[in-house]
CSV table of C-alpha atoms in Angstrom, one decimal:
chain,number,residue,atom,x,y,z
A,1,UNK,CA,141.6,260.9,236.1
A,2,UNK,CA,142.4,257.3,235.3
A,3,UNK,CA,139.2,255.9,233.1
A,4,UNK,CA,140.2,252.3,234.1
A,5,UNK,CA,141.8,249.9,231.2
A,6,UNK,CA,139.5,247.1,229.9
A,7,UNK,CA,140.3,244.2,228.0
A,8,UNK,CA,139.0,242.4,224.8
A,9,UNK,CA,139.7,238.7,225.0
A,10,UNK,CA,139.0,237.2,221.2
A,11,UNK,CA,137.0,233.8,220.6
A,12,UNK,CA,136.5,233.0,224.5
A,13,UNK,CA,134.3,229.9,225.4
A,14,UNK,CA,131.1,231.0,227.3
A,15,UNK,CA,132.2,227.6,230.1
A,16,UNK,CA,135.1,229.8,230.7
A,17,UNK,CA,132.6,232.3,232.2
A,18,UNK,CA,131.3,229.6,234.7
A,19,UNK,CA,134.4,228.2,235.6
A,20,UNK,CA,134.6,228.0,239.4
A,21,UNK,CA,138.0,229.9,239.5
A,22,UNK,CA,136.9,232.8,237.5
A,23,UNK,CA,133.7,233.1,239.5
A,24,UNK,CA,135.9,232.7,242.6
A,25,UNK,CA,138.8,235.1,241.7
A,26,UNK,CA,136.6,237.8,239.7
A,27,UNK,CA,133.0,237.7,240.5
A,28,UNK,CA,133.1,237.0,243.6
A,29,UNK,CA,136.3,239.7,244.6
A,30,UNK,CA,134.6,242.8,243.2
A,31,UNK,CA,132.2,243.7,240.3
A,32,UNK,CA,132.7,241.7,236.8
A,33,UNK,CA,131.1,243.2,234.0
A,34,UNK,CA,131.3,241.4,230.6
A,35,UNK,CA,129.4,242.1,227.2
A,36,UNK,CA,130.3,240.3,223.4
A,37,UNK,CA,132.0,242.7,221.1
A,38,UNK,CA,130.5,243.1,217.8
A,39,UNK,CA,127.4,241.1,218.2
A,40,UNK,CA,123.6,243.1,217.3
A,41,UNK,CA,121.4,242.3,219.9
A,42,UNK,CA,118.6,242.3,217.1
A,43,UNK,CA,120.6,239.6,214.8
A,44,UNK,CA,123.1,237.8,217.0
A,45,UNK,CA,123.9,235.6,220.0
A,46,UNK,CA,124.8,238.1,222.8
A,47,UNK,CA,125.9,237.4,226.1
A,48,UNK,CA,126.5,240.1,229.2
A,49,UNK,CA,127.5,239.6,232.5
A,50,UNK,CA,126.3,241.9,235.2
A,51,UNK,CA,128.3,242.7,238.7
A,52,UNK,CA,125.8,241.3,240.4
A,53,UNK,CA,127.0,237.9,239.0
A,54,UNK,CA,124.0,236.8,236.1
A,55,UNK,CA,125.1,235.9,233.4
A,56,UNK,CA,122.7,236.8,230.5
A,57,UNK,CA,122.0,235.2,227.3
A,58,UNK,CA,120.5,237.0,224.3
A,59,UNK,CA,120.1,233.9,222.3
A,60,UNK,CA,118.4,233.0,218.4
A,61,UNK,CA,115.8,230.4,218.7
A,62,UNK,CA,118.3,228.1,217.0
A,63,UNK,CA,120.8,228.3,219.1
A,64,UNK,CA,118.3,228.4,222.4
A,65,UNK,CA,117.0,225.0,221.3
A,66,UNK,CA,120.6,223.8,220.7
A,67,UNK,CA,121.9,224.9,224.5
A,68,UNK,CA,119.2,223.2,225.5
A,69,UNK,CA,118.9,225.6,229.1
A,70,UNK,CA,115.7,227.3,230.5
A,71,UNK,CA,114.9,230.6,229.4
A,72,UNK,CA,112.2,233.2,228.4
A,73,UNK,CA,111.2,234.6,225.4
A,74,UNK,CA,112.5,238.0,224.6
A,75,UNK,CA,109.6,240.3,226.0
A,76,UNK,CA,110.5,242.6,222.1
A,77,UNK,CA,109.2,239.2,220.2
A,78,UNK,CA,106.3,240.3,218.7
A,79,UNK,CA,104.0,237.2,217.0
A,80,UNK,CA,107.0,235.0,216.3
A,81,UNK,CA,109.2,234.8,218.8
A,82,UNK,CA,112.9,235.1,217.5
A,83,UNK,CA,114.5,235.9,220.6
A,84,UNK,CA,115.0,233.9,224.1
A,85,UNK,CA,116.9,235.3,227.0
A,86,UNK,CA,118.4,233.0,229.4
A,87,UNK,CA,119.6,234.1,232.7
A,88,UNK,CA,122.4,232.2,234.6
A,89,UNK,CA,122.9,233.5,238.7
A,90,UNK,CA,126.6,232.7,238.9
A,91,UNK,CA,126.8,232.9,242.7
A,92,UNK,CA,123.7,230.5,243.2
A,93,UNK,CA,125.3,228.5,240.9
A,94,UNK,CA,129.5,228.0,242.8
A,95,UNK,CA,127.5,227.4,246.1
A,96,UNK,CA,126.5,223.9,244.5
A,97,UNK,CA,129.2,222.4,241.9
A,98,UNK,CA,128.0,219.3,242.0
A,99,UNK,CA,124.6,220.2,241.9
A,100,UNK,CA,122.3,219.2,238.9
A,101,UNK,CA,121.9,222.6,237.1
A,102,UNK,CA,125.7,223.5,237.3
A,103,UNK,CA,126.6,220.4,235.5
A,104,UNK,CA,123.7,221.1,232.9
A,105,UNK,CA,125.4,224.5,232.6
A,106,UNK,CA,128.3,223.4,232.1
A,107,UNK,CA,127.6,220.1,229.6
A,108,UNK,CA,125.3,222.8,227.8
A,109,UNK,CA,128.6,225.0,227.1
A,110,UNK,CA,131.1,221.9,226.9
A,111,UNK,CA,129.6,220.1,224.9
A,112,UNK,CA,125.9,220.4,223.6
A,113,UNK,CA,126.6,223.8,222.0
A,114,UNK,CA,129.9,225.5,222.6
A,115,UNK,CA,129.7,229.2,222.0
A,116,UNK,CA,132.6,231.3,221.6
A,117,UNK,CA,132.4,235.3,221.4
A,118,UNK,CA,134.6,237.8,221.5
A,119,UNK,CA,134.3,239.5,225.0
A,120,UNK,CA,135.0,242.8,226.2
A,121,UNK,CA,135.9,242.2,229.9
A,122,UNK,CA,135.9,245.1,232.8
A,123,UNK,CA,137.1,244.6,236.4
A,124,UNK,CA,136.3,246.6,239.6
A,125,UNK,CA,137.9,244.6,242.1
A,126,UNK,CA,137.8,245.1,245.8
A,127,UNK,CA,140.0,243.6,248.5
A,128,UNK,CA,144.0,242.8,247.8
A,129,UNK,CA,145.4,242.4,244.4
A,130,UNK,CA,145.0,239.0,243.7
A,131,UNK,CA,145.2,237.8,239.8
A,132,UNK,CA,144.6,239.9,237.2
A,133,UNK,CA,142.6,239.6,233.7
A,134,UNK,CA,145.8,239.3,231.7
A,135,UNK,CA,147.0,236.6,233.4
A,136,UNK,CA,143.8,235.0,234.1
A,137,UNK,CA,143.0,234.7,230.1
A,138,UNK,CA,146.8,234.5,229.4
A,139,UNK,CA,145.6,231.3,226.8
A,140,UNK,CA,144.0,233.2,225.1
A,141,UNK,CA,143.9,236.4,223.0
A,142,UNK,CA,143.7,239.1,225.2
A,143,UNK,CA,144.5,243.1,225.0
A,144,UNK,CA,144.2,245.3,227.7
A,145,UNK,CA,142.4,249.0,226.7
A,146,UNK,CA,142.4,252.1,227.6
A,147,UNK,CA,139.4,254.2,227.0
A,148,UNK,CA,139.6,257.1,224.4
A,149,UNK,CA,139.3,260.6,225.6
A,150,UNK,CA,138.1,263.4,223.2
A,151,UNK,CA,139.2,266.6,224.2
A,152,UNK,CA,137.6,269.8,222.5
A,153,UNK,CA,136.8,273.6,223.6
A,154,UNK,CA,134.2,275.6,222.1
A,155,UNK,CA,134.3,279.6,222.0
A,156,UNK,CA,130.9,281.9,222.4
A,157,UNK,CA,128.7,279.0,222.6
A,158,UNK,CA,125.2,280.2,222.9
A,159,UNK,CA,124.1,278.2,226.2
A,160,UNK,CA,120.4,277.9,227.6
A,161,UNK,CA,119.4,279.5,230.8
A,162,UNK,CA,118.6,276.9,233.6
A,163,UNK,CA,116.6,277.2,236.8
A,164,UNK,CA,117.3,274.6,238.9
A,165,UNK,CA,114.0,274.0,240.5
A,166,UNK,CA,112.0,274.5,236.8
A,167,UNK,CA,112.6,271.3,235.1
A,168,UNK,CA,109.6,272.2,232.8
A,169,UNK,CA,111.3,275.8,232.1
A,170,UNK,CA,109.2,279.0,232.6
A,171,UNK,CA,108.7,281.6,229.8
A,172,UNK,CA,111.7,284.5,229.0
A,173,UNK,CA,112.9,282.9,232.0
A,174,UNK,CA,114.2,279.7,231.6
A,175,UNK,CA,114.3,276.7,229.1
A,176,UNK,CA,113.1,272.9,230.1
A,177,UNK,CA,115.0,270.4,230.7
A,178,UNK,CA,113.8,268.9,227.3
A,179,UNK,CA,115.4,271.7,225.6
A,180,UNK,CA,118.7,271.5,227.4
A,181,UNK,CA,119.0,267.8,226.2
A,182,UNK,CA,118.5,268.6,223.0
A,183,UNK,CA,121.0,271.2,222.9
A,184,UNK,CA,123.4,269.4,224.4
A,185,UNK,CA,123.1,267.0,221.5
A,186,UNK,CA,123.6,269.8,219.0
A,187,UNK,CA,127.0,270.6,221.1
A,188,UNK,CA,128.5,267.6,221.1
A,189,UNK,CA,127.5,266.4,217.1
A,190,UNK,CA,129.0,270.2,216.3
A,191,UNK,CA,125.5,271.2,214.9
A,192,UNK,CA,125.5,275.2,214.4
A,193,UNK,CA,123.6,276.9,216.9
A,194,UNK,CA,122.8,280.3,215.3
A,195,UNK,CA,120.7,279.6,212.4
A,196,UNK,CA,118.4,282.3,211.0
A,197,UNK,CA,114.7,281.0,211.2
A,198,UNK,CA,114.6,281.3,207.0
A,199,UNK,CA,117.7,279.7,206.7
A,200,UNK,CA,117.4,277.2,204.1
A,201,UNK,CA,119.9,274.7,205.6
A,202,UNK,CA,118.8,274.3,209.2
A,203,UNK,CA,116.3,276.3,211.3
A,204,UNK,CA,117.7,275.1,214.7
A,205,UNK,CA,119.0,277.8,217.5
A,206,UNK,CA,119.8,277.5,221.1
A,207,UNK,CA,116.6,277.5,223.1
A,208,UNK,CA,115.8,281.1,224.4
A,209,UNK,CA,116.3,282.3,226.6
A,210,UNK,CA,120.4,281.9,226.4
A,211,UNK,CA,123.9,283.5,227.3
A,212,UNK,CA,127.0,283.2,225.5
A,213,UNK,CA,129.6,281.6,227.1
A,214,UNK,CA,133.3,283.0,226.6
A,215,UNK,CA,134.6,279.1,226.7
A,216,UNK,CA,133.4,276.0,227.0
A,217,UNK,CA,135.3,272.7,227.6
A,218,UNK,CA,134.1,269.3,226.1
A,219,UNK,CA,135.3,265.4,226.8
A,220,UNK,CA,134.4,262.2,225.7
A,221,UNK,CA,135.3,259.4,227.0
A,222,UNK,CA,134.8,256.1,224.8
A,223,UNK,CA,135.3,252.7,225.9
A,224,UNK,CA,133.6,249.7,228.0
A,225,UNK,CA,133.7,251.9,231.0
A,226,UNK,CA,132.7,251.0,234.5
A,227,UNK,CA,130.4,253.0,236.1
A,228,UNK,CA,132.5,253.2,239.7
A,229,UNK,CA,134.8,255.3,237.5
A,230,UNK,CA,131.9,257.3,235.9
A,231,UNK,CA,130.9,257.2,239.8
A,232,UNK,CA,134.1,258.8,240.9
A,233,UNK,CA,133.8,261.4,237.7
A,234,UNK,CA,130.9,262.8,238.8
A,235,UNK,CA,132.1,263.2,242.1
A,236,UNK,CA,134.6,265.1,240.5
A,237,UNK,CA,132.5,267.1,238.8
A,238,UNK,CA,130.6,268.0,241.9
A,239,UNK,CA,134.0,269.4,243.4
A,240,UNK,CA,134.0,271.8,240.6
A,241,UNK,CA,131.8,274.1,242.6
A,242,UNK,CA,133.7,273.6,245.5
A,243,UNK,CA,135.0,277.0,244.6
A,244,UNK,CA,132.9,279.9,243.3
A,245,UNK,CA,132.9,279.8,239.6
A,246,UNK,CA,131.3,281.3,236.8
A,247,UNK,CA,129.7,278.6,234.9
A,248,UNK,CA,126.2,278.2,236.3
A,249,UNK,CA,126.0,274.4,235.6
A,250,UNK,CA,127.9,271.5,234.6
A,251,UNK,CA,126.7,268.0,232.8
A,252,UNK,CA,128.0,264.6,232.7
A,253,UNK,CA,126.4,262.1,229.8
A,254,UNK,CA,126.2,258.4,230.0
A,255,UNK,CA,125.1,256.2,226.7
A,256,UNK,CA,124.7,252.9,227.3
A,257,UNK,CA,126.2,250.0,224.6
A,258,UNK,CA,123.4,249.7,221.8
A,259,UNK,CA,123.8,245.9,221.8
A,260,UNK,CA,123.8,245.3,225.5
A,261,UNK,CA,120.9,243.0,226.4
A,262,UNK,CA,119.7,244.8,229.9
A,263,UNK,CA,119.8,248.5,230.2
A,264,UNK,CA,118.9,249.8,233.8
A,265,UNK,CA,118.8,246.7,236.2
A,266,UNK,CA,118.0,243.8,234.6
A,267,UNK,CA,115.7,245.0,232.7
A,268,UNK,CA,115.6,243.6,228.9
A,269,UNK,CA,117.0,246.3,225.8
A,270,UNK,CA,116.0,246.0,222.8
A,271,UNK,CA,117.4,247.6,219.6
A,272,UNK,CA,113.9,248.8,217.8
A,273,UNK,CA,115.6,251.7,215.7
A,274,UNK,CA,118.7,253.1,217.5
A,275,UNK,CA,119.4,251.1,220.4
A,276,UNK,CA,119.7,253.9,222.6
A,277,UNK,CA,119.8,254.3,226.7
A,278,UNK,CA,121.0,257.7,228.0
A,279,UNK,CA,121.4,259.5,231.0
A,280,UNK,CA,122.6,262.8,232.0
A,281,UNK,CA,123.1,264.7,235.0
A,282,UNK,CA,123.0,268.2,234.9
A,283,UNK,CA,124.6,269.5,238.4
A,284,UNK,CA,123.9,273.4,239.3
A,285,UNK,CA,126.1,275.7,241.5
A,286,UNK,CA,124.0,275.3,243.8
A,287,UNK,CA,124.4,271.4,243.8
A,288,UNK,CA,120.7,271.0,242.9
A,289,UNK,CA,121.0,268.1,240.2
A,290,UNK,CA,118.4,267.0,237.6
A,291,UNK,CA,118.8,263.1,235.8
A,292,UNK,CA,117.6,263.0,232.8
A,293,UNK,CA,117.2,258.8,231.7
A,294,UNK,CA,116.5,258.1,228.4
A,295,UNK,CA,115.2,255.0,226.0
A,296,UNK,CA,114.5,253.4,222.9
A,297,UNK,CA,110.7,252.1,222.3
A,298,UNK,CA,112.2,248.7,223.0
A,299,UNK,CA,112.7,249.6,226.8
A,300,UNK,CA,111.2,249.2,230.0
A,301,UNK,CA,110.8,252.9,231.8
A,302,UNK,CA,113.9,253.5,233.7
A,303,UNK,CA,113.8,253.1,237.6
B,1,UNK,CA,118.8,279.0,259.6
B,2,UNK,CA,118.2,275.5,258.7
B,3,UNK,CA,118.7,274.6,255.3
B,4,UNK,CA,115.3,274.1,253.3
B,5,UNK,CA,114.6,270.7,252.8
B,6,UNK,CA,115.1,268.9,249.9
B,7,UNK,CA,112.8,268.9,247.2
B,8,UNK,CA,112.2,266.5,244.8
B,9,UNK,CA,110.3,266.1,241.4
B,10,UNK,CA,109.9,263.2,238.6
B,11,UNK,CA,108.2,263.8,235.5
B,12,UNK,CA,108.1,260.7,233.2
B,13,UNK,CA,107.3,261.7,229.3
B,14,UNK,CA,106.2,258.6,226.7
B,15,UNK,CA,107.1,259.5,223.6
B,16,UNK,CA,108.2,263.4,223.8
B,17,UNK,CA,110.3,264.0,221.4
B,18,UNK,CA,108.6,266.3,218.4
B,19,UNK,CA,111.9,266.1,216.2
B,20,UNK,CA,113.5,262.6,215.2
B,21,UNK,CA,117.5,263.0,214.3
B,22,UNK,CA,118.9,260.5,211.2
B,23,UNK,CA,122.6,260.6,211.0
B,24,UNK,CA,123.0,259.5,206.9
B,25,UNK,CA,125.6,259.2,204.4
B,26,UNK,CA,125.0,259.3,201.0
B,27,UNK,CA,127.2,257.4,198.8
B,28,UNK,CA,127.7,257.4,195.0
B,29,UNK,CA,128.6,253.9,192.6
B,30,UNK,CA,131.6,256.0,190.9
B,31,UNK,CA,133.5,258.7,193.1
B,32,UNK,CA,134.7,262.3,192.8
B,33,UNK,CA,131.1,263.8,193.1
B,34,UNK,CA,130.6,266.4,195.5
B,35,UNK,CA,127.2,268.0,196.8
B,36,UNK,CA,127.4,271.5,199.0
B,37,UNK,CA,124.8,271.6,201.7
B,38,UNK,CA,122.3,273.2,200.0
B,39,UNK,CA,122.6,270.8,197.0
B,40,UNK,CA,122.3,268.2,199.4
B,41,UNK,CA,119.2,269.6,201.1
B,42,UNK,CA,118.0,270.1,197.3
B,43,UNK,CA,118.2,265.9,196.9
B,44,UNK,CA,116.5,265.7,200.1
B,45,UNK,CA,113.4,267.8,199.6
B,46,UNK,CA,113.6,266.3,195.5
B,47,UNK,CA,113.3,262.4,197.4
B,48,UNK,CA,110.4,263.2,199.0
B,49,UNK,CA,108.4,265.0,196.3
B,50,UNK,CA,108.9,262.1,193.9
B,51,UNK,CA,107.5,259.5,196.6
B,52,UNK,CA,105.2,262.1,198.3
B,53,UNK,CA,104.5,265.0,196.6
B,54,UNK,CA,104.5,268.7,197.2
B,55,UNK,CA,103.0,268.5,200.6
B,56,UNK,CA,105.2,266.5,202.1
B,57,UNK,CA,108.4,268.1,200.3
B,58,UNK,CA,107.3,271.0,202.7
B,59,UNK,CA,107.9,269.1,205.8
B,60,UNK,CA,110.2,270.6,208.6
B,61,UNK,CA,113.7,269.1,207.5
B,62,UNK,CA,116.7,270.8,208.6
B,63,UNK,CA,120.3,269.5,208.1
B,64,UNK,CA,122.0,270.3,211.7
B,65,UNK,CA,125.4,269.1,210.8
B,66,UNK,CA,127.2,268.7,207.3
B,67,UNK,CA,130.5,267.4,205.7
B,68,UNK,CA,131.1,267.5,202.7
B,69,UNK,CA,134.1,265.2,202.1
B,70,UNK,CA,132.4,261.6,203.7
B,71,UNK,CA,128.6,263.4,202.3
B,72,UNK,CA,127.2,262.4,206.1
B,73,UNK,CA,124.6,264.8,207.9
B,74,UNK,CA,122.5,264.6,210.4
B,75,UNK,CA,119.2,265.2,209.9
B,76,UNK,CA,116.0,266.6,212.0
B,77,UNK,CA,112.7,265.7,210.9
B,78,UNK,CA,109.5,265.9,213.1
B,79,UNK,CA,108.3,262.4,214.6
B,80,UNK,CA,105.2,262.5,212.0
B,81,UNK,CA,107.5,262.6,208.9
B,82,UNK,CA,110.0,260.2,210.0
B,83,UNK,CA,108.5,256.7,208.6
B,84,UNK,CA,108.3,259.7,204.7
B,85,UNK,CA,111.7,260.8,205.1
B,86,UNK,CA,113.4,257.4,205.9
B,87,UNK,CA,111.5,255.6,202.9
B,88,UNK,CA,111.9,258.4,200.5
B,89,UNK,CA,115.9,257.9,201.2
B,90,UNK,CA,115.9,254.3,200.9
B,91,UNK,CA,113.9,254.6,197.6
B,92,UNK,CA,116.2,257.3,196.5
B,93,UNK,CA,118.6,256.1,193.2
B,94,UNK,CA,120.5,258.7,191.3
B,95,UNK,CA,121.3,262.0,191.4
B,96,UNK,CA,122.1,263.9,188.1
B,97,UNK,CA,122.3,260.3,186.5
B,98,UNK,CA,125.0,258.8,188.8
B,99,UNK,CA,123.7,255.9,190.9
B,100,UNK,CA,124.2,257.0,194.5
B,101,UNK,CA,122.6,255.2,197.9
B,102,UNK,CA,121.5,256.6,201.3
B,103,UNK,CA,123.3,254.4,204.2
B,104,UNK,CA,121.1,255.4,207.5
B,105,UNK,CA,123.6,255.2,210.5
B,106,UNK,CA,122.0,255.8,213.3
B,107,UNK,CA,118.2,256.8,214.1
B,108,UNK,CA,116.6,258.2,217.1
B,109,UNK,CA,114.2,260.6,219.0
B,110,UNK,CA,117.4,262.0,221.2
B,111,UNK,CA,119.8,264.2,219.4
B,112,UNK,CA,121.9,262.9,222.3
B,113,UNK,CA,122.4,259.8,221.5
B,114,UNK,CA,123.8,260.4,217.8
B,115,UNK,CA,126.9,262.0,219.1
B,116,UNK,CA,128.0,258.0,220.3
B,117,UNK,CA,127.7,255.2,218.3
B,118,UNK,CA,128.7,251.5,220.2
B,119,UNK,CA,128.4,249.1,216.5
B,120,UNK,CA,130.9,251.9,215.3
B,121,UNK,CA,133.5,251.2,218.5
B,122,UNK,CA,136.6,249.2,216.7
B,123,UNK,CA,138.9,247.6,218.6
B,124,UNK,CA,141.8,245.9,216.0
């Protein structure tokens, strides 16, 4: 299944994200998605831009003061606040270029305070093939990417037993859904999964009860990746049980960037210790699903 | 028959996790020193007796993952002995004489979540 390329455009302007013609061509004709490349979102300037068309800024108080623009203080401030987030609709914004805010925006980019970051850049267009990212940032320096994909299969893995309709698990029956993420993180960082309980190294051991499973097959997929292809993936992966198979259930894992400055919605991330927002789907034979979201203590609760 | 109808559950936790995962690496000043697991664990369990004590060497550490070429692990502590074990580690300066360092990678109540890392993502 083609993971989609992306593109990582080096030491773009941020007024080259307002521009009328890339609003026009790309956020307007499909779903842009845009984040900085190699910014913290607990040091540096970071910028996103959701498919929705806002354009979020994760900005220092320096450089917030500098822009000059409207914005909030970062809700993960604590007593001094070090953090501002500015949000910019794009779509309000082309309706009205000669309107007062858009030429704020843009004399804020242009000329008070020019950032430039490095972006990585993802496209989902809909409609006819009109101009692509390449040419588009042709100027400048731009690669086009394809995600990484990790195959690896695993023999006699110790798996947990699942019940579909116990997400809390139920004694010698089945484990919870809590143990199932857990395991699945021991799986994918190769953790060993048969450890003696006096073992001296490591105590942990698949949740109980378990099966061992002959074979196992595990991907990862790295990259900036859209979710309508992780969409179309786990469409996929529903199709597995099309026909009868053995494996009683099958699980997709979605990890969010660390330094992305909204995790679901527009909700604010922030970094705290890890940085992390997860989800997983665990999809039965039955086609009984659980979602499991996760987040950092810098989070709002997932919708 | 008609199908049964759908049924549908959401259970929202705060703060769930009894284990926290540290995914470390432990370098040395000069190279060509090597540590097997159970010398590693050793240094662990030495750290936090010299900051802590005897009690607290005793607490629930396991090394779920080794290697022994880049000296990286990941470790699982439970959620009470995370703020010990992480200061014990940076406080940590020698072992058998040779200055060494512990660099913490990537910290987090989700085991999950350490098998990606975004800030380690290069793109040349």
């Amino acid at each position: 299944m083609d993971s989609g390329p992306y593109y990582l455009v080096k030491d773009l302007p941020l007024h080259e994200l307002i521009a009328h013609e890339f609003i026009s061509t790309f956020v307007k004709k499909g779903a842009c998605y845009a984040l900085t490349y190699n910014t913290n979102i607990d040091e540096d300037n970071t910028v996103a831009l959701l498919p929705n068309g806002k354009l979020i800024l994760s900005l220092d108080k320096d450089t917030y003061e500098e822009t000059g623009l409207q914005g909030r203080p970062s809700q993960y401030s604590g007593r001094k606040t070090m953090k501002f987030i500015v949000s910019i609709d794009l779509m309000d914004l082309s309706s009205k270029l000669d309107s007062k805010k858009y030429k704020r925006v843009s004399w804020a980019f242009k000329e008070k305070k020019p950032l430039k970051f490095d972006f990585l850049l993802a496209w989902h267009q809909t409609g006819a093939e009109g101009s692509t990212m390449m040419s588009y940032f042709s100027n400048y320096r731009i690669q086009e990417r394809q995600p990484k994909i990790a195959l690896s299969t695993v023999t006699d893995l110790p798996c947990p037993v699942l019940r579909s309709g116990e997400l809390r698990g139920e004694p010698e029956a089945a484990c919870s859904a809590q143990e199932l993420f857990e395991w699945l993180g021991a799986v994918f960082s190769n953790a060993e999964l048969n450890n003696e309980p006096d073992n001296f190294i490591s105590t942990y051991c698949c949740p109980q009860p378990s099966t061992v499973v002959a074979k196992a097959y595990l991907c990862t997929i790295t990259g900036f990746i859209l979710p309508e292809k992780i969409h179309l993936l786990l469409e996929q992966l529903c199709r597995y049980f099309d026909e009868p198979k053995l494996a009683p259930w099958v699980t997709l894992s979605v990890q969010g960037f660390a330094d992305s400055p909204v995790s679901w919605r527009e909700n604010e991330h922030g970094f705290r210790k890890g940085g992390e927002h997860l989800y997983n789907f665990v999809v039965f034979s039955n086609r009984d699903y659980w979602l499991q979201l996760a987040v950092g203590a810098n989070d709002d609760c997932p919708p | 028959m008609p199908a049964p109808a759908a049924a549908y559950e959401r259970i929202v936790y705060r703060n769930p996790s009894e284990h926290h995962y540290m995914k470390v690496r432990l370098e040395f000043q000069d190279h060509g020193i090597g540590l097997n697991a159970a010398q590693f664990k050793q240094l662990l369990i030495s750290a936090l007796k010299d900051l802590f004590g005897e009690v607290d060497a005793a607490l629930p550490l396991d090394i779920l993952t080794y290697e022994e070429k880049t000296l990286s692990a990941i470790l699982r502590i439970c959620s009470s002995g995370l703020v010990k074990l992480w200061s014990s580690l940076t406080l940590l300066g020698s072992y058998k004489g040779k200055k060494c360092a512990f660099r913490v990678i990537q910290v987090s109540p989700f085991l999950l979540a350490l098998s990606g890392n975004s800030r380690e993502l290069v793109l040349n």
